[in-house]
Coordinates of N, CA and C and ligand atoms in Angstrom, one line a residue:
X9 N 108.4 110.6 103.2 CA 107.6 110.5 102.0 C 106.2 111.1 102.3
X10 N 105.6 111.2 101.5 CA 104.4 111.9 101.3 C 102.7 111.0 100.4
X11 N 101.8 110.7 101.2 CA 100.7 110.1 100.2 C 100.1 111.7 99.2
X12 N 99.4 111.4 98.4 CA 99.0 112.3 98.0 C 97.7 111.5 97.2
X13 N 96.7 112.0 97.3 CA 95.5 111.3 96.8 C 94.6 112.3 96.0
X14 N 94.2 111.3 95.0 CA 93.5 112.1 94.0 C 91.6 111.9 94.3
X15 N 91.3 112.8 94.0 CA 89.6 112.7 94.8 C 88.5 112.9 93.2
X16 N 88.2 112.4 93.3 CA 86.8 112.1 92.1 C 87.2 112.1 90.3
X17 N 87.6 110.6 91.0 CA 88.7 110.4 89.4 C 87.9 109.1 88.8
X18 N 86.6 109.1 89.1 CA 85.8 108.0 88.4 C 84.7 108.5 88.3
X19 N 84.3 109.0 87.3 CA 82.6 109.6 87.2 C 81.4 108.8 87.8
X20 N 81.2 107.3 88.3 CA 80.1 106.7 89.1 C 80.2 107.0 90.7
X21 N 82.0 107.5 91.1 CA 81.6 107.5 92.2 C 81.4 108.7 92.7
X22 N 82.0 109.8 91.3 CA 81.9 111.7 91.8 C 80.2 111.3 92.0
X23 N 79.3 110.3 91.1 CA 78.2 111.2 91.1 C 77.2 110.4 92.3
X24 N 77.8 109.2 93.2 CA 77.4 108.5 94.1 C 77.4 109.3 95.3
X25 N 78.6 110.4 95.6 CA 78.6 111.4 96.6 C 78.5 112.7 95.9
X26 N 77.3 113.0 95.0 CA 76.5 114.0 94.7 C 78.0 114.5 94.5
X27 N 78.8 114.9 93.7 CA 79.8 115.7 93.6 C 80.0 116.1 92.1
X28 N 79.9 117.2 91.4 CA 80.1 117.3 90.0 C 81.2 117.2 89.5
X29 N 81.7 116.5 88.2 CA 82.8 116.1 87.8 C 83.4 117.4 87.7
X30 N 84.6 117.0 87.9 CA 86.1 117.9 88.3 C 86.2 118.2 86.6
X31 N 86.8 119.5 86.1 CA 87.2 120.1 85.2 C 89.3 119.7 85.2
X32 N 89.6 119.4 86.5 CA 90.8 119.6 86.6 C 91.3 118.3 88.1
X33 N 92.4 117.9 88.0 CA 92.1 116.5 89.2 C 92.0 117.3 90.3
X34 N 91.3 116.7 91.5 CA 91.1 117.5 93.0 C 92.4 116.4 93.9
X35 N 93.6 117.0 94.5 CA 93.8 116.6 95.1 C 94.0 117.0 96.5
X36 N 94.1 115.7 97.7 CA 94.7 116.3 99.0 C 95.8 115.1 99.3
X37 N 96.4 115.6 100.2 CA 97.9 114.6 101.2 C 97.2 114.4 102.7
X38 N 97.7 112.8 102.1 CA 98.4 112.4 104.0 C 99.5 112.5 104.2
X39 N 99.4 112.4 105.7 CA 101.2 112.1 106.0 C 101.7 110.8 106.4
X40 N 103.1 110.8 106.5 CA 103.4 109.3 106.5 C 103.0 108.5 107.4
X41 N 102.8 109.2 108.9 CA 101.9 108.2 109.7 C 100.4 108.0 109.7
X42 N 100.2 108.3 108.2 CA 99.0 107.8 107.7 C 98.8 106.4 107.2
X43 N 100.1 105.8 106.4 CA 100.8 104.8 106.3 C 100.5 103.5 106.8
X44 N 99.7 102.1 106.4 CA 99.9 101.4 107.6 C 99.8 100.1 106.5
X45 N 101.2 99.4 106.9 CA 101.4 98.4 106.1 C 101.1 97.0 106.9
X46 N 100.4 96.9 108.1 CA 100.1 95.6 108.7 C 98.3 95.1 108.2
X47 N 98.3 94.0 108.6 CA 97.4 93.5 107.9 C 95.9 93.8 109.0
X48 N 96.5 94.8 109.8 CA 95.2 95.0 111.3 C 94.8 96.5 110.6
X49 N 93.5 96.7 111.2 CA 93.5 98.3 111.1 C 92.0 98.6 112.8
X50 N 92.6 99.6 113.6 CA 91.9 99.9 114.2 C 90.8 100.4 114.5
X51 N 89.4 100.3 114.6 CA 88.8 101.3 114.0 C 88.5 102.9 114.8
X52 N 88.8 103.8 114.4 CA 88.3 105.1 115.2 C 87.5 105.1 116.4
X53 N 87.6 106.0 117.5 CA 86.9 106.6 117.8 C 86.4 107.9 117.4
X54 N 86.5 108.3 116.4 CA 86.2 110.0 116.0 C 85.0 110.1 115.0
X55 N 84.6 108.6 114.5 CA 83.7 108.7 113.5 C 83.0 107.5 113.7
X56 N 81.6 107.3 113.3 CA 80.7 106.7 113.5 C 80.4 106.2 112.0
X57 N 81.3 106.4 111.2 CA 81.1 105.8 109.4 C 82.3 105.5 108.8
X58 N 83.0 104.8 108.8 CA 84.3 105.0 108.3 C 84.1 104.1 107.1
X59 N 84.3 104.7 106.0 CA 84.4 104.1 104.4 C 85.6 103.8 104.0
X60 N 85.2 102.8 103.3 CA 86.6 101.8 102.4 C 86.5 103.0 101.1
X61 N 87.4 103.2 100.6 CA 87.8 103.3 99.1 C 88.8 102.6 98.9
X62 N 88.5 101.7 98.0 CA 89.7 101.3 97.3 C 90.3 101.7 96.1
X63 N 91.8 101.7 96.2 CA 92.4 102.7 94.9 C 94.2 101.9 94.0
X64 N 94.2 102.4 92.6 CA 95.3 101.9 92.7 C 96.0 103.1 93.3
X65 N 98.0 103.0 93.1 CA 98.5 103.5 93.8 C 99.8 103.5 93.3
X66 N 100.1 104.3 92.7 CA 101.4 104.9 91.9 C 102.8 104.8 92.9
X67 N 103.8 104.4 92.9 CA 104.5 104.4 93.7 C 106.1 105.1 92.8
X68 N 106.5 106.6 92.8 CA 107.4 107.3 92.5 C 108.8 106.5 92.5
X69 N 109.0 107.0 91.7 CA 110.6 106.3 91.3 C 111.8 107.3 91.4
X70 N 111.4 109.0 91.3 CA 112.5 109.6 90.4 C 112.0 111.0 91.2
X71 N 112.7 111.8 91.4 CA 112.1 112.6 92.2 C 111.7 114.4 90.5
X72 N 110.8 114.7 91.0 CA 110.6 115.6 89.8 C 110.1 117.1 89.9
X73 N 109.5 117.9 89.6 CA 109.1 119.1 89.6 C 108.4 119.5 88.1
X74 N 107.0 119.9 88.1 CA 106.8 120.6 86.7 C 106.9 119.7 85.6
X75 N 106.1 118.4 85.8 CA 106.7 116.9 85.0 C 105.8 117.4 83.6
X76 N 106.2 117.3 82.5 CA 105.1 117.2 81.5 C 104.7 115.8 81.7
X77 N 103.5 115.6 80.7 CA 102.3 114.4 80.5 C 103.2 113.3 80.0
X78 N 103.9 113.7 79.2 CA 104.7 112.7 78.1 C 105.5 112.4 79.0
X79 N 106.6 112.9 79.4 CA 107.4 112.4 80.6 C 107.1 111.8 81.8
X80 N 105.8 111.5 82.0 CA 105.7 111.2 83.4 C 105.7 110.2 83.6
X81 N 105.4 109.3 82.7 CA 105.3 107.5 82.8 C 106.9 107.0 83.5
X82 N 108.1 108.0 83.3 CA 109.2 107.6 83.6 C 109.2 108.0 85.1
X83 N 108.4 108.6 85.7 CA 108.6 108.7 87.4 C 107.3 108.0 88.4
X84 N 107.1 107.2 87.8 CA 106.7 105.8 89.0 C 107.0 104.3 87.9
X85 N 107.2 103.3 88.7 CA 107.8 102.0 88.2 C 106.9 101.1 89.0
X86 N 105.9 101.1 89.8 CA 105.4 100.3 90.6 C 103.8 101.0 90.6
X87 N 103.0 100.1 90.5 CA 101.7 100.0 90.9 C 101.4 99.1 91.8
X88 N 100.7 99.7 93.1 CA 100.0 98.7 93.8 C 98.5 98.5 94.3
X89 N 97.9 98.6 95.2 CA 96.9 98.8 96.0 C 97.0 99.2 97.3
X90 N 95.7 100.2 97.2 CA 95.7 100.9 98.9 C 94.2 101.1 98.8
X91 N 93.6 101.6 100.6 CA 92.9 101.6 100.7 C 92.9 103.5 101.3
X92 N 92.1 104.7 100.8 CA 92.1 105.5 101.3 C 90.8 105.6 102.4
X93 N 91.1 105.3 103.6 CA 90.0 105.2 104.7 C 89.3 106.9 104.6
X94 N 88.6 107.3 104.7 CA 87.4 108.3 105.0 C 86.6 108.4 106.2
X95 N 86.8 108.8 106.9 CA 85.7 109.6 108.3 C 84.7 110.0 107.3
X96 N 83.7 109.7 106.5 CA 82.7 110.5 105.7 C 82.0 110.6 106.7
X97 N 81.5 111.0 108.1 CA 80.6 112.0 108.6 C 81.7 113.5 108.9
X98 N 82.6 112.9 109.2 CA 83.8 114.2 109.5 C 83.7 115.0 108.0
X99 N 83.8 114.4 107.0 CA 84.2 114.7 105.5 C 82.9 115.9 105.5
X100 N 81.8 115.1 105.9 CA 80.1 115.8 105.0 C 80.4 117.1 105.8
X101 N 80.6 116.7 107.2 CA 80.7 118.4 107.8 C 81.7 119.3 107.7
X102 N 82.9 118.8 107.0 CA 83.8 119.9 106.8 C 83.4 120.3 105.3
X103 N 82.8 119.5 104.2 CA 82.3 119.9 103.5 C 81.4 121.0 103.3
X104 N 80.3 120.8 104.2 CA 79.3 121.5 104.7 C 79.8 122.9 105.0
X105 N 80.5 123.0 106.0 CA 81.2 124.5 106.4 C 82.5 124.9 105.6
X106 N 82.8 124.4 104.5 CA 83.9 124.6 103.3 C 84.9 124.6 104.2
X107 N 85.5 123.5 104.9 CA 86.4 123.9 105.3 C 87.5 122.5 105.0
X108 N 88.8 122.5 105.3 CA 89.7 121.5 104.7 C 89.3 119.8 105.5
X109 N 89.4 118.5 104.6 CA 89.2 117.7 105.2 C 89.9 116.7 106.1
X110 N 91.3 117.3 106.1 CA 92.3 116.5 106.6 C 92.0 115.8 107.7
X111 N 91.0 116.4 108.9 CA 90.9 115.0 109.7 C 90.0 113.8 109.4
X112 N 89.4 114.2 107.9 CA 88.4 113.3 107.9 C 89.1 112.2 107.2
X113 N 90.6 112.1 106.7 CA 91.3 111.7 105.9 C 92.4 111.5 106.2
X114 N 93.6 112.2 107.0 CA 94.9 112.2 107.1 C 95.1 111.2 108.2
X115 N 94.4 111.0 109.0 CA 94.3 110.5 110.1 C 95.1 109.1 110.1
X116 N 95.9 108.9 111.4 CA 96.9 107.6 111.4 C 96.5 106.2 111.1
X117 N 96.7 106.3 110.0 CA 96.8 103.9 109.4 C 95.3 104.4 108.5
X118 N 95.2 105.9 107.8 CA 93.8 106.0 107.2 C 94.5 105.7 105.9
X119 N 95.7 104.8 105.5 CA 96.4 104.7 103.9 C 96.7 103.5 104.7
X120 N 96.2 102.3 104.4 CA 96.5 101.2 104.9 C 96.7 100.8 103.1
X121 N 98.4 100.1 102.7 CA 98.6 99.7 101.5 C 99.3 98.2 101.6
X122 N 99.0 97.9 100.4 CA 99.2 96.3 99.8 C 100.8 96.8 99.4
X123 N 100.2 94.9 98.4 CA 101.5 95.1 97.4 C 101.8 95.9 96.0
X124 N 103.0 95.9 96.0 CA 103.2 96.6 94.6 C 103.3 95.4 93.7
X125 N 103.1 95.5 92.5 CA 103.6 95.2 90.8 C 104.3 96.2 90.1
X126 N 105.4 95.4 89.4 CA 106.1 96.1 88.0 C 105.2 96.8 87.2
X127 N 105.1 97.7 86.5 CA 104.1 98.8 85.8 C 104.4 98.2 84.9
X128 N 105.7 97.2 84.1 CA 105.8 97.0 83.0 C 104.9 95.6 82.9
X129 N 104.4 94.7 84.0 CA 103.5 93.6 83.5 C 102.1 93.9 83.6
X130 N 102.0 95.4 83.4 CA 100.7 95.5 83.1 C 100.3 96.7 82.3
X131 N 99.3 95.9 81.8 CA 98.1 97.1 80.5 C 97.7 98.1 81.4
X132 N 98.8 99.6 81.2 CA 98.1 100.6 82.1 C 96.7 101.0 82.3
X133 N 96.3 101.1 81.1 CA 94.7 101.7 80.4 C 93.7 100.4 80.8
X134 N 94.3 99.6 81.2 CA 92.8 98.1 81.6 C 93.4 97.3 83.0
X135 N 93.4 98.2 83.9 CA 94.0 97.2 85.3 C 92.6 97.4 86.0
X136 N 92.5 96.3 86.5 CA 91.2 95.9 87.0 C 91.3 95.4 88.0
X137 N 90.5 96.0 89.1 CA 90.9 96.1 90.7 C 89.3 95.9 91.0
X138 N 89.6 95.9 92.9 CA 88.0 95.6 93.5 C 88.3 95.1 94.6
X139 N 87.5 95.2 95.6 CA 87.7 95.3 97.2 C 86.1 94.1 97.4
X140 N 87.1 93.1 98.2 CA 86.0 92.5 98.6 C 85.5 93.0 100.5
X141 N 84.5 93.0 100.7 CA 84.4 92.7 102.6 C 83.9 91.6 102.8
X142 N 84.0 90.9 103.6 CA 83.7 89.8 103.9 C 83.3 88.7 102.7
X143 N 84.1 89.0 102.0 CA 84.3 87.5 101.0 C 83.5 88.2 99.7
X144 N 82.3 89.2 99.8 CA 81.3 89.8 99.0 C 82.0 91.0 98.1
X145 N 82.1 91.1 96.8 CA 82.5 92.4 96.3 C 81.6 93.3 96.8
X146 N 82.2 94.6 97.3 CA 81.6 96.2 97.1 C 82.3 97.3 96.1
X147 N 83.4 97.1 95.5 CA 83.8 98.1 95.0 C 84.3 97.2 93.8
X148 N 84.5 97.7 92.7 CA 85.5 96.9 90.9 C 85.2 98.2 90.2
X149 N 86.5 98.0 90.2 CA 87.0 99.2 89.1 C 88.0 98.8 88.0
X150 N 88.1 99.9 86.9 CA 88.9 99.5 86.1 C 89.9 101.1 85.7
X151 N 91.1 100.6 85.7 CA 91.9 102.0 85.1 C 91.4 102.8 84.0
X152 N 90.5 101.7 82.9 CA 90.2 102.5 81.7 C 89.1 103.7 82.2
X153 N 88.3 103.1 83.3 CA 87.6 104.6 83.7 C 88.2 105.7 84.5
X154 N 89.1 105.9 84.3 CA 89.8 107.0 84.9 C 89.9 108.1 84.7
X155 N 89.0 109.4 85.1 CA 89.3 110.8 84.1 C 90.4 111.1 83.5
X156 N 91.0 111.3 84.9 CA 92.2 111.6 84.7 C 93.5 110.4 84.5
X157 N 94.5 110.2 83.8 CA 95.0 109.3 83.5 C 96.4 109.5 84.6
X158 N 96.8 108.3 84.7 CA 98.1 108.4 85.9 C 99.0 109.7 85.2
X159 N 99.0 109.6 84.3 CA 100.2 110.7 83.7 C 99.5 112.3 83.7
X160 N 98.5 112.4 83.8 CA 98.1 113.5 83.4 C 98.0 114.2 85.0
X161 N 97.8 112.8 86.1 CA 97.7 113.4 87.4 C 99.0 113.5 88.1
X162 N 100.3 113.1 87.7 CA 101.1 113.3 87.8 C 102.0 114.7 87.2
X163 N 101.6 114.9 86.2 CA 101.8 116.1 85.5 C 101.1 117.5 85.9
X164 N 99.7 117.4 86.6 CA 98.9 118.5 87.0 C 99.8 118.6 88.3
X165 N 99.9 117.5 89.4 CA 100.1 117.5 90.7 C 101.6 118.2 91.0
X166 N 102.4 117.4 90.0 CA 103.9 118.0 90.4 C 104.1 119.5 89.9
X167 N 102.7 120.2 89.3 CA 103.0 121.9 88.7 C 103.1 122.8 90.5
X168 N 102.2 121.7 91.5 CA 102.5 122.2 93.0 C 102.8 121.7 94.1
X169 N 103.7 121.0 93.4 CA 104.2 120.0 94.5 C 105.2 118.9 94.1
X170 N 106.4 119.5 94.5 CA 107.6 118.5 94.1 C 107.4 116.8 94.6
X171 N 107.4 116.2 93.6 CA 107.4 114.3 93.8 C 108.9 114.2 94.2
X172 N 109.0 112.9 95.1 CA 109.8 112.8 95.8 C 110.0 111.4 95.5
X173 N 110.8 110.5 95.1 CA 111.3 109.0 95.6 C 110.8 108.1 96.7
X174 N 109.5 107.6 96.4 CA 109.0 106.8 97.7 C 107.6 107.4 97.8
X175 N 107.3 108.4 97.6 CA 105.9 109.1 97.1 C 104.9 108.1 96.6
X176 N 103.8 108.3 97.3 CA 102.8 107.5 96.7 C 101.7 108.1 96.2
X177 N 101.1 107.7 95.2 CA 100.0 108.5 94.8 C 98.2 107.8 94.7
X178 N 97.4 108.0 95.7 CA 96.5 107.3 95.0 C 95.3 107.9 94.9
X179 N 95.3 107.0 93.1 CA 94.8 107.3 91.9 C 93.3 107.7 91.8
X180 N 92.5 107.4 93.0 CA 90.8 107.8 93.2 C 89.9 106.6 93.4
X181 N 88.9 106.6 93.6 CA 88.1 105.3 93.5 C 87.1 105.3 93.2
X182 N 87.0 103.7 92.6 CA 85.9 103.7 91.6 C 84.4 103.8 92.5
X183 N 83.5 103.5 92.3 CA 82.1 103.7 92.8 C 81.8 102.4 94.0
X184 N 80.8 102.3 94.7 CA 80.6 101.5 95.8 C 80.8 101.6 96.9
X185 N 81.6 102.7 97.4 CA 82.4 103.3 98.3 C 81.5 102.9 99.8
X186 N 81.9 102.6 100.6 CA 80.4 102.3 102.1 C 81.4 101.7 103.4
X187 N 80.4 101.8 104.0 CA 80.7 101.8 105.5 C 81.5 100.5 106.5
X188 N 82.7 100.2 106.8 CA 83.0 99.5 107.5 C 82.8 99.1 108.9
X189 N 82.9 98.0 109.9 CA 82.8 98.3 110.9 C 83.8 96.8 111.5
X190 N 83.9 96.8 112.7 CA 84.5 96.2 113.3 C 84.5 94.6 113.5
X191 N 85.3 94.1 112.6 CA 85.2 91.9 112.5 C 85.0 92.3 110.8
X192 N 84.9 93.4 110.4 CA 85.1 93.1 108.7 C 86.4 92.6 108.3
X193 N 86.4 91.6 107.1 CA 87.5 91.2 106.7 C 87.7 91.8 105.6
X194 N 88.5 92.8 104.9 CA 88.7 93.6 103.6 C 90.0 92.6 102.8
X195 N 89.7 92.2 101.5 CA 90.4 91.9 100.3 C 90.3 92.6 99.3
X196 N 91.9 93.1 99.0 CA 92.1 93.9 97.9 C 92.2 92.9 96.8
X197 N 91.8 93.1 95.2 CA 92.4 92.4 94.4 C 92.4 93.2 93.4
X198 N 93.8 92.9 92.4 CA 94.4 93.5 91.1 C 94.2 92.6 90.3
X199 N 93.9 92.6 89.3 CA 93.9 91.9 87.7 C 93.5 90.2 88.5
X200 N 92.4 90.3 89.5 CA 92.3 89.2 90.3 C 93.1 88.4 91.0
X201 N 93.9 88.8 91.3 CA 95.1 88.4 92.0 C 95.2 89.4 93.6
X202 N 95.1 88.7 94.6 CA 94.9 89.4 95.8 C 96.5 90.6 96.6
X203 N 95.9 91.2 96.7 CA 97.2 92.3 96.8 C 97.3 92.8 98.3
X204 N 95.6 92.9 99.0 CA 96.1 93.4 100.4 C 94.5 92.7 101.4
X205 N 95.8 92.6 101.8 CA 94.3 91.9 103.4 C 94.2 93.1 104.4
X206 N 93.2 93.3 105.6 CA 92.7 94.0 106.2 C 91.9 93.7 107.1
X207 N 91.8 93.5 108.7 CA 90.9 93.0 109.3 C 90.5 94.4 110.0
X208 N 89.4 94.6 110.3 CA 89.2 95.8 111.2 C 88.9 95.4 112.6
X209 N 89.5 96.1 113.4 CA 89.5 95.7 115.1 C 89.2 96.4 115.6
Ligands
LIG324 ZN1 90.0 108.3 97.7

């Protein structure tokens, strides 16, 4: 399987990291041992900032190619919560020298994910998510702020890159985005209901 993550899909946070809104979705991939479904997360030695984003997270049903917009609701069945970890000093300097940011991003247990929900018990256009650290919200988001809409990023994405069965997709994050460090306790929550724990070590 494949993550695949969408980058500045909420206008507060494109403009929190000075970033101009996207005309079109920006995406990049992790790989699966990006992946980390335990409730621990390590923290780096490679970076001296490592940022929470929290995101929802599309989980493929059907494998596709070249999906139109209208059809796409039928190839994911599950929404969950993830966290896309960020090296943002790694990120600013590969930014800086235009170059790709995969280590600042792909990096192993940097997709540390929750649980899934049925897509059918919820209001796509109003899912309301938010990451607490230590008991304190720093991130709440809502799907209705989403540029780009799950279907429409599903439809851009598969024009280059075949979806697979087990594929996950996540969706961007909302604004608040900042720095973790080591004895933080991270809570995900969806429609207030808690979806993923996280201790950093
Ligand atoms: Zn992200």
């Amino acid at each position: 399987m494949k993550i695949i993550c969408i980058g500045r899909n909420y206008a507060a946070h494109a403009k929190e990291l000075r970033n101009e809104l996207p005309t079109e979705p920006v995406f990049f991939m992790k790989p699966d041992t990006a992946l980390l479904k335990e409730n621990e997360f390590y923290y780096p030695d490679f970076t001296k900032e490592l940022h929470h984003e929290i995101e929802l997270v599309l989980k493929i049903c059907k494998a596709g190619k070249h999906i139109q917009e209208e059809f796409a609701h039928k190839y994911y069945d599950e929404i969950g919560l993830g966290i896309d970890f960020t090296a943002r000093d790694l990120q600013e300097d590969c930014k800086k020298k235009g170059l790709p940011w995969e280590k600042a991003k792909a990096f192993d247990n940097s997709a540390p994910i929750g649980n899934f929900i049925s897509k059918s018990e919820l209001e796509l256009s109003n899912i309301r998510f938010g990451l607490k650290v230590n008991g304190v919200y720093k991130q709440q988001g809502n799907s209705a702020d989403l540029i780009f809409s799950f279907d429409k990023v599903i439809a851009y994405v598969s024009q280059f890159v075949s979806l697979k069965v087990g594929d996950l997709i996540y969706t961007g994050t909302p604004e608040g985005v900042g720095p973790v460090k080591i004895g933080d306790r991270l809570e995900g929550e969806l429609n207030g209901t808690n979806f993923l724990n996280l201790q950093i070590k």
